[in-house]
Short mmCIF file of C-alpha atoms (C1' of nucleotides) in Angstrom, two decimals:
data_model
loop_
_atom_site.label_atom_id
_atom_site.label_comp_id
_atom_site.label_asym_id
_atom_site.label_seq_id
_atom_site.Cartn_x
_atom_site.Cartn_y
_atom_site.Cartn_z
CA MET A 288 34.50 14.57 8.82
CA SER A 289 35.53 13.39 5.00
CA VAL A 290 32.20 12.79 4.06
CA ASN A 291 30.33 15.47 2.15
CA GLU A 292 28.04 14.01 -0.06
CA ARG A 293 24.30 15.15 -0.27
CA GLY A 294 22.31 12.27 1.67
CA ASN A 295 25.15 11.29 3.75
CA SER A 296 26.27 14.02 5.70
CA GLU A 297 25.80 15.11 9.80
CA SER A 298 23.87 17.70 8.68
CA ALA A 299 21.48 14.54 6.62
CA ALA A 300 22.01 12.58 9.34
CA ARG A 301 20.17 15.54 11.93
CA ILE A 302 17.35 15.75 8.95
CA LEU A 303 16.78 12.24 9.31
CA ASP A 304 16.40 11.84 12.85
CA VAL A 305 13.73 14.82 13.12
CA ALA A 306 12.14 13.34 9.85
CA GLU A 307 12.12 9.93 11.14
CA ARG A 308 10.23 10.72 14.51
CA LEU A 309 7.58 12.82 12.49
CA LEU A 310 7.12 9.96 10.25
CA GLN A 311 6.43 7.62 13.06
CA LEU A 312 4.44 9.45 14.71
CA ARG A 313 2.31 11.12 12.38
CA GLY A 314 2.82 9.25 9.17
CA PHE A 315 4.33 10.22 6.11
CA ASN A 316 1.08 12.66 4.97
CA GLY A 317 0.85 14.04 8.37
CA PHE A 318 4.31 16.20 8.64
CA SER A 319 5.81 18.61 5.85
CA TYR A 320 9.67 19.73 4.76
CA ALA A 321 8.13 23.25 6.72
CA ASP A 322 7.65 20.76 10.45
CA VAL A 323 11.57 19.44 10.07
CA ALA A 324 12.90 22.93 8.66
CA ALA A 325 11.37 24.44 11.85
CA GLU A 326 13.11 21.70 14.04
CA LEU A 327 16.14 22.31 12.92
CA ASN A 328 15.97 25.92 12.78
CA VAL A 329 16.76 25.95 9.38
CA THR A 330 14.79 26.86 5.83
CA LYS A 331 12.92 24.71 3.55
CA ALA A 332 15.39 25.07 0.59
CA SER A 333 18.42 23.72 3.07
CA LEU A 334 16.44 20.45 3.27
CA HIS A 335 16.31 20.33 -0.70
CA TYR A 336 19.58 20.18 -1.10
CA HIS A 337 20.31 17.33 1.04
CA PHE A 338 17.13 15.29 -0.16
CA SER A 339 15.69 16.54 -3.30
CA GLY A 340 12.15 15.85 -2.81
CA LYS A 341 10.11 13.78 -0.37
CA ALA A 342 10.31 10.93 -1.97
CA GLU A 343 13.56 10.67 -1.70
CA LEU A 344 13.90 11.55 1.87
CA GLY A 345 11.34 8.70 2.22
CA GLU A 346 13.27 6.34 0.58
CA ALA A 347 16.38 7.43 2.88
CA LEU A 348 14.30 7.01 5.66
CA ILE A 349 13.32 3.54 5.13
CA LYS A 350 16.54 2.36 3.73
CA ARG A 351 18.31 3.59 7.14
CA TYR A 352 15.40 2.03 9.32
CA ALA A 353 15.84 -1.15 7.74
CA ARG A 354 19.51 -1.34 7.98
CA ARG A 355 19.25 -0.73 11.74
CA PHE A 356 17.07 -3.15 12.21
CA ALA A 357 18.85 -5.66 10.25
CA GLU A 358 21.99 -4.69 13.00
CA ALA A 359 19.57 -5.26 16.02
CA LEU A 360 18.54 -8.54 14.81
CA ALA A 361 22.25 -9.31 14.02
CA VAL A 362 22.70 -8.36 18.03
CA ILE A 363 19.97 -10.72 19.36
CA GLU A 364 21.61 -13.27 17.23
CA GLU A 365 24.97 -13.32 19.14
CA ASP A 366 23.21 -11.79 22.42
CA THR A 367 20.86 -15.23 22.72
CA THR A 368 20.84 -18.32 22.64
CA ASP A 369 17.45 -20.18 22.46
CA ALA A 370 14.54 -19.10 19.91
CA HIS A 371 12.24 -18.41 22.86
CA THR A 372 14.58 -15.71 24.51
CA LYS A 373 15.10 -14.43 20.83
CA LEU A 374 11.66 -13.97 20.30
CA GLU A 375 11.48 -11.93 23.41
CA ALA A 376 13.97 -9.89 22.28
CA TYR A 377 12.78 -9.15 18.94
CA ALA A 378 9.25 -8.32 21.10
CA ALA A 379 11.50 -5.75 22.96
CA LEU A 380 12.39 -3.60 19.75
CA TYR A 381 9.38 -3.02 19.13
CA ALA A 382 8.06 -2.10 22.73
CA GLU A 383 11.37 0.29 22.11
CA VAL A 384 10.16 2.32 19.62
CA LEU A 385 6.64 1.90 21.44
CA ARG A 386 7.83 3.79 24.19
CA GLY A 387 8.14 7.59 22.80
CA GLN A 388 4.57 7.06 21.86
CA ARG A 389 6.22 6.66 18.16
CA MET A 390 4.86 3.45 15.83
CA CYS A 391 7.07 1.48 13.92
CA LEU A 392 7.83 3.21 10.76
CA CYS A 393 7.33 0.76 8.20
CA GLY A 394 4.25 -0.76 10.34
CA MET A 395 3.17 3.81 9.54
CA LEU A 396 3.79 3.21 6.12
CA ALA A 397 1.74 0.06 5.56
CA ALA A 398 -0.95 2.00 6.49
CA GLU A 399 -0.50 4.96 4.44
CA TYR A 400 1.09 2.35 1.61
CA GLN A 401 -1.37 3.41 -1.23
CA THR A 402 -0.40 7.14 -1.22
CA LEU A 403 3.45 6.57 -1.38
CA PRO A 404 6.06 6.79 -4.10
CA PRO A 405 6.75 3.34 -5.69
CA ALA A 406 10.12 3.35 -4.61
CA MET A 407 9.11 3.60 -1.15
CA GLN A 408 6.28 0.91 -1.55
CA ALA A 409 9.15 -1.95 -2.59
CA ALA A 410 11.35 -0.58 0.46
CA VAL A 411 8.14 -1.11 2.70
CA ILE A 412 7.81 -4.50 1.12
CA GLN A 413 11.62 -5.28 1.58
CA PHE A 414 11.12 -4.48 5.49
CA PHE A 415 8.89 -6.69 6.23
CA ASP A 416 10.14 -9.80 3.63
CA GLU A 417 13.52 -9.75 5.85
CA ASN A 418 11.75 -9.77 9.25
CA GLU A 419 9.06 -12.26 8.43
CA ALA A 420 12.33 -14.35 6.59
CA TRP A 421 14.70 -13.80 9.92
CA LEU A 422 11.31 -15.04 12.56
CA GLU A 423 10.86 -18.20 10.29
CA ARG A 424 14.18 -19.28 10.88
CA VAL A 425 14.66 -18.26 14.59
CA LEU A 426 10.64 -19.93 14.99
CA GLU A 427 12.38 -23.38 12.77
CA ARG A 428 15.33 -23.51 15.13
CA GLY A 429 12.78 -23.12 17.79
CA ARG A 430 10.50 -26.21 17.44
CA ALA A 431 14.15 -27.97 16.42
CA GLU A 432 15.47 -27.40 19.75
CA GLY A 433 12.41 -27.78 21.97
CA THR A 434 11.85 -24.10 22.94
CA LEU A 435 9.00 -23.75 21.11
CA GLY A 436 6.34 -25.43 20.18
CA PHE A 437 3.60 -24.65 16.99
CA GLY A 438 1.96 -27.27 14.59
CA GLU A 439 2.10 -24.62 11.61
CA PRO A 440 4.50 -24.04 9.12
CA ALA A 441 6.88 -21.26 10.26
CA ARG A 442 6.58 -19.12 7.46
CA GLU A 443 3.19 -18.83 8.49
CA ALA A 444 3.62 -18.55 12.38
CA ALA A 445 5.97 -16.14 11.23
CA HIS A 446 3.43 -13.90 9.76
CA LEU A 447 1.18 -14.10 12.78
CA VAL A 448 3.96 -12.91 15.08
CA VAL A 449 4.97 -9.65 12.37
CA SER A 450 1.19 -9.21 12.41
CA ALA A 451 0.50 -9.55 15.98
CA LEU A 452 3.23 -7.06 16.91
CA GLN A 453 2.66 -4.16 14.77
CA GLY A 454 -1.27 -4.39 15.16
CA ALA A 455 -0.30 -4.58 19.08
CA MET A 456 1.64 -1.25 18.22
CA LEU A 457 -0.99 -0.02 16.39
CA THR A 458 -4.16 -0.58 18.27
CA SER A 459 -1.82 0.59 21.76
CA ARG A 460 -0.60 4.01 20.61
CA PRO A 461 -3.87 5.69 20.76
CA TYR A 462 -3.91 4.36 24.70
CA GLY A 463 -0.40 5.31 25.60
CA GLU A 464 -0.41 2.42 27.34
CA ILE A 465 2.85 0.23 27.17
CA SER A 466 0.94 -2.21 29.10
CA ARG A 467 -1.07 -2.69 26.37
CA PHE A 468 1.30 -4.08 23.94
CA GLN A 469 3.10 -6.01 26.26
CA THR A 470 0.42 -8.26 27.13
CA ALA A 471 -0.95 -8.97 23.89
CA ALA A 472 2.72 -9.70 23.22
CA ASP A 473 3.32 -11.95 25.89
CA VAL A 474 -0.55 -13.56 25.10
CA LEU A 475 1.14 -14.30 21.62
CA LEU A 476 4.67 -15.56 23.00
CA SER A 477 3.10 -17.91 25.42
CA SER A 478 0.63 -19.38 22.54
CA LEU A 479 3.57 -20.28 20.39
CA ALA A 480 5.57 -21.96 24.06
CA ARG A 481 2.19 -23.34 25.34
CA PRO A 482 2.51 -27.29 24.33
CA ALA A 483 5.05 -27.32 26.82
CA ALA A 484 3.26 -25.38 28.87
CA VAL A 485 0.51 -27.47 28.78
CA ALA A 486 2.51 -30.63 29.27
CA GLN A 487 3.21 -28.75 32.39
CA SER A 488 -0.14 -28.02 33.75
CA ALA A 489 -1.16 -31.57 32.81
CA ARG A 490 1.44 -32.68 34.55
CA GLY A 491 0.47 -30.29 37.39
CA ALA A 492 -3.08 -31.12 36.88
CA THR A 493 -2.77 -34.91 37.24
CA ALA A 494 0.00 -34.96 40.09
CA MET B 205 -38.02 10.94 1.63
CA SER B 206 -38.96 12.75 4.68
CA VAL B 207 -35.90 13.20 6.56
CA ASN B 208 -33.73 16.21 4.82
CA GLU B 209 -31.80 17.05 7.57
CA ARG B 210 -27.85 18.34 7.38
CA GLY B 211 -25.95 14.79 7.54
CA ASN B 212 -28.65 13.01 7.55
CA SER B 213 -30.09 12.96 3.82
CA GLU B 214 -29.33 10.40 1.19
CA SER B 215 -26.71 12.94 -0.56
CA ALA B 216 -25.38 12.49 2.45
CA ALA B 217 -25.07 9.28 3.05
CA ARG B 218 -23.85 9.08 -0.79
CA ILE B 219 -20.54 11.40 0.50
CA LEU B 220 -20.05 9.08 3.49
CA ASP B 221 -19.75 6.15 1.46
CA VAL B 222 -16.89 7.56 -1.01
CA ALA B 223 -15.51 9.36 1.27
CA GLU B 224 -15.30 6.08 3.43
CA ARG B 225 -13.42 4.24 0.96
CA LEU B 226 -11.19 7.24 0.32
CA LEU B 227 -10.63 7.22 3.76
CA GLN B 228 -10.27 2.92 4.57
CA LEU B 229 -7.55 3.33 0.87
CA ARG B 230 -5.83 6.46 1.50
CA GLY B 231 -5.78 7.57 4.85
CA PHE B 232 -7.90 10.50 6.76
CA ASN B 233 -4.70 12.63 5.81
CA GLY B 234 -4.41 11.01 1.99
CA PHE B 235 -7.90 12.57 0.68
CA SER B 236 -9.60 15.63 0.20
CA TYR B 237 -12.70 17.69 -0.35
CA ALA B 238 -11.58 17.47 -3.51
CA ASP B 239 -11.81 13.97 -4.50
CA VAL B 240 -14.85 13.16 -2.60
CA ALA B 241 -16.40 15.52 -4.60
CA ALA B 242 -14.90 15.19 -7.83
CA GLU B 243 -16.05 11.18 -7.92
CA LEU B 244 -19.86 12.69 -7.12
CA ASN B 245 -19.87 15.33 -9.72
CA VAL B 246 -20.54 17.99 -7.42
CA THR B 247 -18.51 20.69 -5.45
CA LYS B 248 -16.45 20.89 -2.53
CA ALA B 249 -19.13 23.91 -1.66
CA SER B 250 -21.82 21.25 -1.72
CA LEU B 251 -20.06 18.97 1.11
CA HIS B 252 -19.75 21.68 3.40
CA TYR B 253 -23.46 22.10 3.21
CA HIS B 254 -23.66 18.54 4.45
CA PHE B 255 -20.77 18.34 6.65
CA SER B 256 -19.56 21.88 8.10
CA GLY B 257 -15.20 20.08 7.87
CA LYS B 258 -13.60 17.45 7.44
CA ALA B 259 -13.15 17.10 11.13
CA GLU B 260 -17.49 16.45 11.62
CA LEU B 261 -16.86 14.10 8.19
CA GLY B 262 -14.74 12.19 9.97
CA GLU B 263 -16.94 11.67 12.93
CA ALA B 264 -19.68 10.98 11.33
CA LEU B 265 -17.64 8.27 9.34
CA ILE B 266 -16.38 6.82 12.16
CA LYS B 267 -19.82 6.81 13.78
CA ARG B 268 -21.20 4.96 10.84
CA TYR B 269 -18.91 2.22 10.74
CA ALA B 270 -18.63 1.52 14.47
CA ARG B 271 -22.44 1.35 14.35
CA ARG B 272 -22.54 -1.19 11.46
CA PHE B 273 -19.50 -3.37 12.64
CA ALA B 274 -21.87 -3.30 16.43
CA GLU B 275 -24.49 -4.81 13.78
CA ALA B 276 -22.85 -7.43 12.64
CA LEU B 277 -21.41 -8.34 15.51
CA ALA B 278 -25.32 -8.79 17.10
CA VAL B 279 -25.83 -10.84 13.90
CA ILE B 280 -22.57 -13.35 14.52
CA GLU B 281 -24.45 -13.27 18.48
CA GLU B 282 -27.52 -14.85 16.43
CA ASP B 283 -26.36 -16.82 13.74
CA THR B 284 -23.64 -18.49 15.41
CA THR B 285 -23.51 -21.02 18.73
CA ASP B 286 -20.12 -21.93 19.76
CA ALA B 287 -17.84 -19.22 20.57
CA HIS B 288 -14.79 -20.78 18.02
CA THR B 289 -17.34 -20.19 15.15
CA LYS B 290 -17.93 -16.53 16.81
CA LEU B 291 -14.06 -15.80 16.36
CA GLU B 292 -14.16 -17.46 12.93
CA ALA B 293 -17.16 -14.83 11.77
CA TYR B 294 -15.47 -11.98 13.57
CA ALA B 295 -12.60 -12.84 11.66
CA ALA B 296 -14.21 -13.11 8.10
CA LEU B 297 -15.94 -9.19 9.12
CA TYR B 298 -12.07 -8.51 8.97
CA ALA B 299 -11.46 -10.62 5.44
CA GLU B 300 -14.42 -9.09 3.87
CA VAL B 301 -13.01 -5.86 4.57
CA LEU B 302 -9.49 -6.39 3.01
CA ARG B 303 -11.53 -7.41 -0.29
CA GLY B 304 -11.29 -4.40 -2.04
CA GLN B 305 -8.20 -3.66 -0.96
CA ARG B 306 -9.35 -1.70 2.41
CA MET B 307 -8.05 -1.22 5.48
CA CYS B 308 -10.33 -1.32 9.09
CA LEU B 309 -11.40 2.13 9.53
CA CYS B 310 -10.74 2.34 12.47
CA GLY B 311 -7.23 0.94 12.44
CA MET B 312 -5.92 2.91 9.87
CA LEU B 313 -7.34 5.60 11.71
CA ALA B 314 -5.31 4.67 14.93
CA ALA B 315 -2.13 4.86 12.73
CA GLU B 316 -3.18 8.66 12.33
CA TYR B 317 -4.00 8.93 15.81
CA GLN B 318 -2.35 12.04 16.69
CA THR B 319 -3.14 14.23 14.02
CA LEU B 320 -7.23 14.11 14.96
CA PRO B 321 -9.41 16.10 16.21
CA PRO B 322 -9.96 15.04 19.91
CA ALA B 323 -13.66 13.79 18.61
CA MET B 324 -12.32 11.61 16.04
CA GLN B 325 -9.54 10.20 18.60
CA ALA B 326 -12.38 9.75 21.29
CA ALA B 327 -14.79 7.44 18.78
CA VAL B 328 -11.73 5.70 17.88
CA ILE B 329 -11.38 4.55 21.28
CA GLN B 330 -14.94 3.71 21.80
CA PHE B 331 -14.48 1.54 18.40
CA PHE B 332 -12.33 -0.94 19.96
CA ASP B 333 -12.71 -0.98 23.75
CA GLU B 334 -16.72 -1.81 22.23
CA ASN B 335 -14.74 -4.65 19.80
CA GLU B 336 -12.69 -5.83 23.15
CA ALA B 337 -15.74 -6.07 25.83
CA TRP B 338 -17.65 -7.78 22.95
CA LEU B 339 -14.17 -10.07 22.50
CA GLU B 340 -13.88 -10.98 26.03
CA ARG B 341 -17.43 -12.09 26.72
CA VAL B 342 -17.07 -14.26 23.45
CA LEU B 343 -13.82 -15.72 25.11
CA GLU B 344 -14.88 -16.12 28.60
CA ARG B 345 -18.44 -18.31 27.15
CA GLY B 346 -15.91 -20.20 24.81
CA ARG B 347 -13.45 -21.23 27.67
CA ALA B 348 -16.06 -22.30 29.65
CA GLU B 349 -18.19 -24.21 27.32
CA GLY B 350 -14.87 -26.02 26.27
CA THR B 351 -14.86 -24.60 22.71
CA LEU B 352 -11.52 -22.14 23.52
CA GLY B 353 -8.85 -22.85 25.65
CA PHE B 354 -6.05 -20.52 26.76
CA GLY B 355 -4.42 -19.53 29.78
CA GLU B 356 -4.47 -15.65 30.21
CA PRO B 357 -7.63 -14.01 31.39
CA ALA B 358 -9.90 -13.47 28.77
CA ARG B 359 -9.29 -9.53 28.44
CA GLU B 360 -5.69 -10.18 27.55
CA ALA B 361 -6.82 -12.68 24.80
CA ALA B 362 -9.39 -10.55 23.47
CA HIS B 363 -6.44 -8.11 22.77
CA LEU B 364 -4.44 -9.84 21.60
CA VAL B 365 -7.16 -11.31 19.37
CA VAL B 366 -7.80 -7.37 17.77
CA SER B 367 -4.49 -6.97 17.57
CA ALA B 368 -3.28 -9.73 15.65
CA LEU B 369 -6.32 -9.23 13.13
CA GLN B 370 -5.56 -5.52 12.25
CA GLY B 371 -1.91 -5.94 12.31
CA ALA B 372 -2.45 -8.66 9.47
CA MET B 373 -4.50 -6.69 7.56
CA LEU B 374 -1.86 -3.87 8.07
CA THR B 375 0.95 -6.23 6.70
CA SER B 376 -1.01 -7.95 4.01
CA ARG B 377 -2.80 -5.42 2.29
CA PRO B 378 0.73 -3.84 1.09
CA TYR B 379 0.81 -7.20 -1.02
CA GLY B 380 -2.53 -7.58 -2.06
CA GLU B 381 -2.93 -11.23 -1.09
CA ILE B 382 -5.89 -11.46 0.83
CA SER B 383 -4.20 -15.29 1.49
CA ARG B 384 -1.53 -13.94 3.72
CA PHE B 385 -4.32 -12.19 6.45
CA GLN B 386 -6.25 -15.55 6.47
CA THR B 387 -3.52 -17.37 6.81
CA ALA B 388 -2.41 -15.49 10.23
CA ALA B 389 -6.02 -15.77 11.04
CA ASP B 390 -5.95 -19.41 10.91
CA VAL B 391 -2.99 -19.69 13.02
CA LEU B 392 -4.39 -17.53 15.59
CA LEU B 393 -7.59 -18.82 16.06
CA SER B 394 -6.48 -22.64 16.20
CA SER B 395 -3.81 -20.87 19.04
CA LEU B 396 -6.87 -19.82 21.08
CA ALA B 397 -8.49 -23.49 20.36
CA ARG B 398 -4.85 -25.43 20.67
CA PRO B 399 -4.84 -26.99 24.36
CA ALA B 400 -7.86 -29.51 22.16
CA ALA B 401 -5.62 -29.89 19.47
CA VAL B 402 -2.94 -30.42 21.34
CA ALA B 403 -4.70 -33.35 23.34
CA GLN B 404 -5.77 -34.80 19.75
CA SER B 405 -2.24 -35.07 18.74
CA ALA B 406 -0.73 -36.50 21.59
CA ARG B 407 -3.72 -39.01 21.82
CA GLY B 408 -2.50 -39.75 18.06
CA ALA B 409 1.29 -39.46 19.10
CA THR B 410 0.52 -42.63 21.96
CA ALA B 411 -1.69 -44.44 19.68
"C1'" DG C 284 25.63 24.62 2.25
"C1'" DT C 285 22.37 27.68 4.18
"C1'" DC C 286 20.15 31.59 2.71
"C1'" DT C 287 15.65 34.77 0.48
"C1'" DA C 288 12.65 35.11 -2.56
"C1'" DT C 289 8.63 32.97 -5.50
"C1'" DA C 290 6.39 30.25 -7.97
"C1'" DA C 291 2.78 26.77 -8.50
"C1'" DC C 292 -0.52 24.26 -6.97
"C1'" DG C 293 -3.63 21.94 -3.34
"C1'" DA C 294 -6.57 21.99 0.77
"C1'" DG C 295 -10.38 23.43 4.35
"C1'" DA C 296 -13.38 26.79 4.28
"C1'" DT C 297 -17.04 30.80 3.30
"C1'" DA C 298 -20.14 34.44 0.96
"C1'" DG C 299 -23.93 34.74 -1.56
"C1'" DA C 300 -26.34 33.65 -6.08
"C1'" DC C 301 -29.74 30.50 -8.10
"C1'" DG D 194 -29.09 21.75 -2.02
"C1'" DT D 195 -26.07 22.85 -5.61
"C1'" DC D 196 -23.69 26.09 -7.60
"C1'" DT D 197 -19.81 30.10 -8.64
"C1'" DA D 198 -16.50 32.72 -6.90
"C1'" DT D 199 -13.21 34.24 -3.97
"C1'" DC D 200 -9.92 33.79 0.27
"C1'" DT D 201 -6.31 32.11 3.31
"C1'" DC D 202 -3.02 28.88 4.38
"C1'" DG D 203 -0.08 25.14 4.16
"C1'" DT D 204 2.84 22.33 0.45
"C1'" DT D 205 6.67 21.15 -2.73
"C1'" DA D 206 9.76 22.88 -4.87
"C1'" DT D 207 13.14 26.03 -7.95
"C1'" DA D 208 15.89 30.02 -8.83
"C1'" DG D 209 20.01 32.29 -7.29
"C1'" DA D 210 23.11 35.86 -4.38
"C1'" DC D 211 25.28 34.59 -0.44
#
DNA sequence: GTCTATAACGAGATAGAC
DNA sequence: GTCTATCTCGTTATAGAC
């Protein structure tokens, strides 16, 4: 390997993997350096070499998570054409996270927001801003191309999409049933496409 | 006063008030007996007299919160007639919680679910079950009376309502803007009333 | 890079006086 | 009911050897 800087080594990546999973399962205040160290069969002191403190570890977790999420959005842009399919793919990202009982990393941190170090707070906000900006563009295009229909500004609809999907993860996880999430996501997406569906059912009703 | 049993005294009520606020602000894993004691100018040992442990305190918090929420739902039943107005009143309950930067107590606990004692987990589930059952009845009646319109089973729409409102609280709180919550709630409710709105805009378009 | 050892603090909890 | 005192354990963090 060529890179051996603190926070960027392969050991650091393994630490982030374990810490990420624990954070999504139990929350930032629900796991400790000792938990991570035990799972990796190393000592706590070893973790401090890679991440000086829990706050720095937390920042690195959000930044990596946000980067991967942005990459997934770019893939959606490439692989799909119409906006409605993009929304389905977006919801599928959340469903994938929910498999393995995990909450969205930033959704979890949103709950614990008031207890987070300022740098982590700022990174959480940035994650949501980026998500809503991407969704706003997709929704706007969907309305222009006719695959989506809604009366509100795209900005406001985007906020509902993020809220509903994060909330569906939040409230489905205790039940351990992905179907609960999927149902809420399906109803949400159908409501954003509803005008067309209503027009269809209206045609069917009057036929 | 006549009642002096442990967990039911006026002192216990003050403890619950403080603990409830801290839980909604910081999460169950984000506050301690020391925090509550300091705010009440008593010692930790005094708290243990009223609630033997943090798990028992947590159970009492959920039960009181769920009881008050159920009472608020009963008031909505009395004070409002049509289902759409009931939904607006339901969303207003959440908005009221959000004032003062608080998260829904059970929404917060849903995030921390995996770290909770079993009795608290069961109580959280019960809170959501009761909420969705109430919403399902309201939605069903709304469809029957014509103030609401949606294609899915009322049970599924109810799940979306809970998800979207909890998620709107979750994602709005970091921004400190109630308007973010209100916007998402408004878009959600308009989507449940949309068929009528569409019919109106269709009339307007063809007029 | 990882270890041992330890510091420094906070958490939940209990015993027993008042 | 509330207190003082204490216990035990977990958590974050650092120093310094290997």
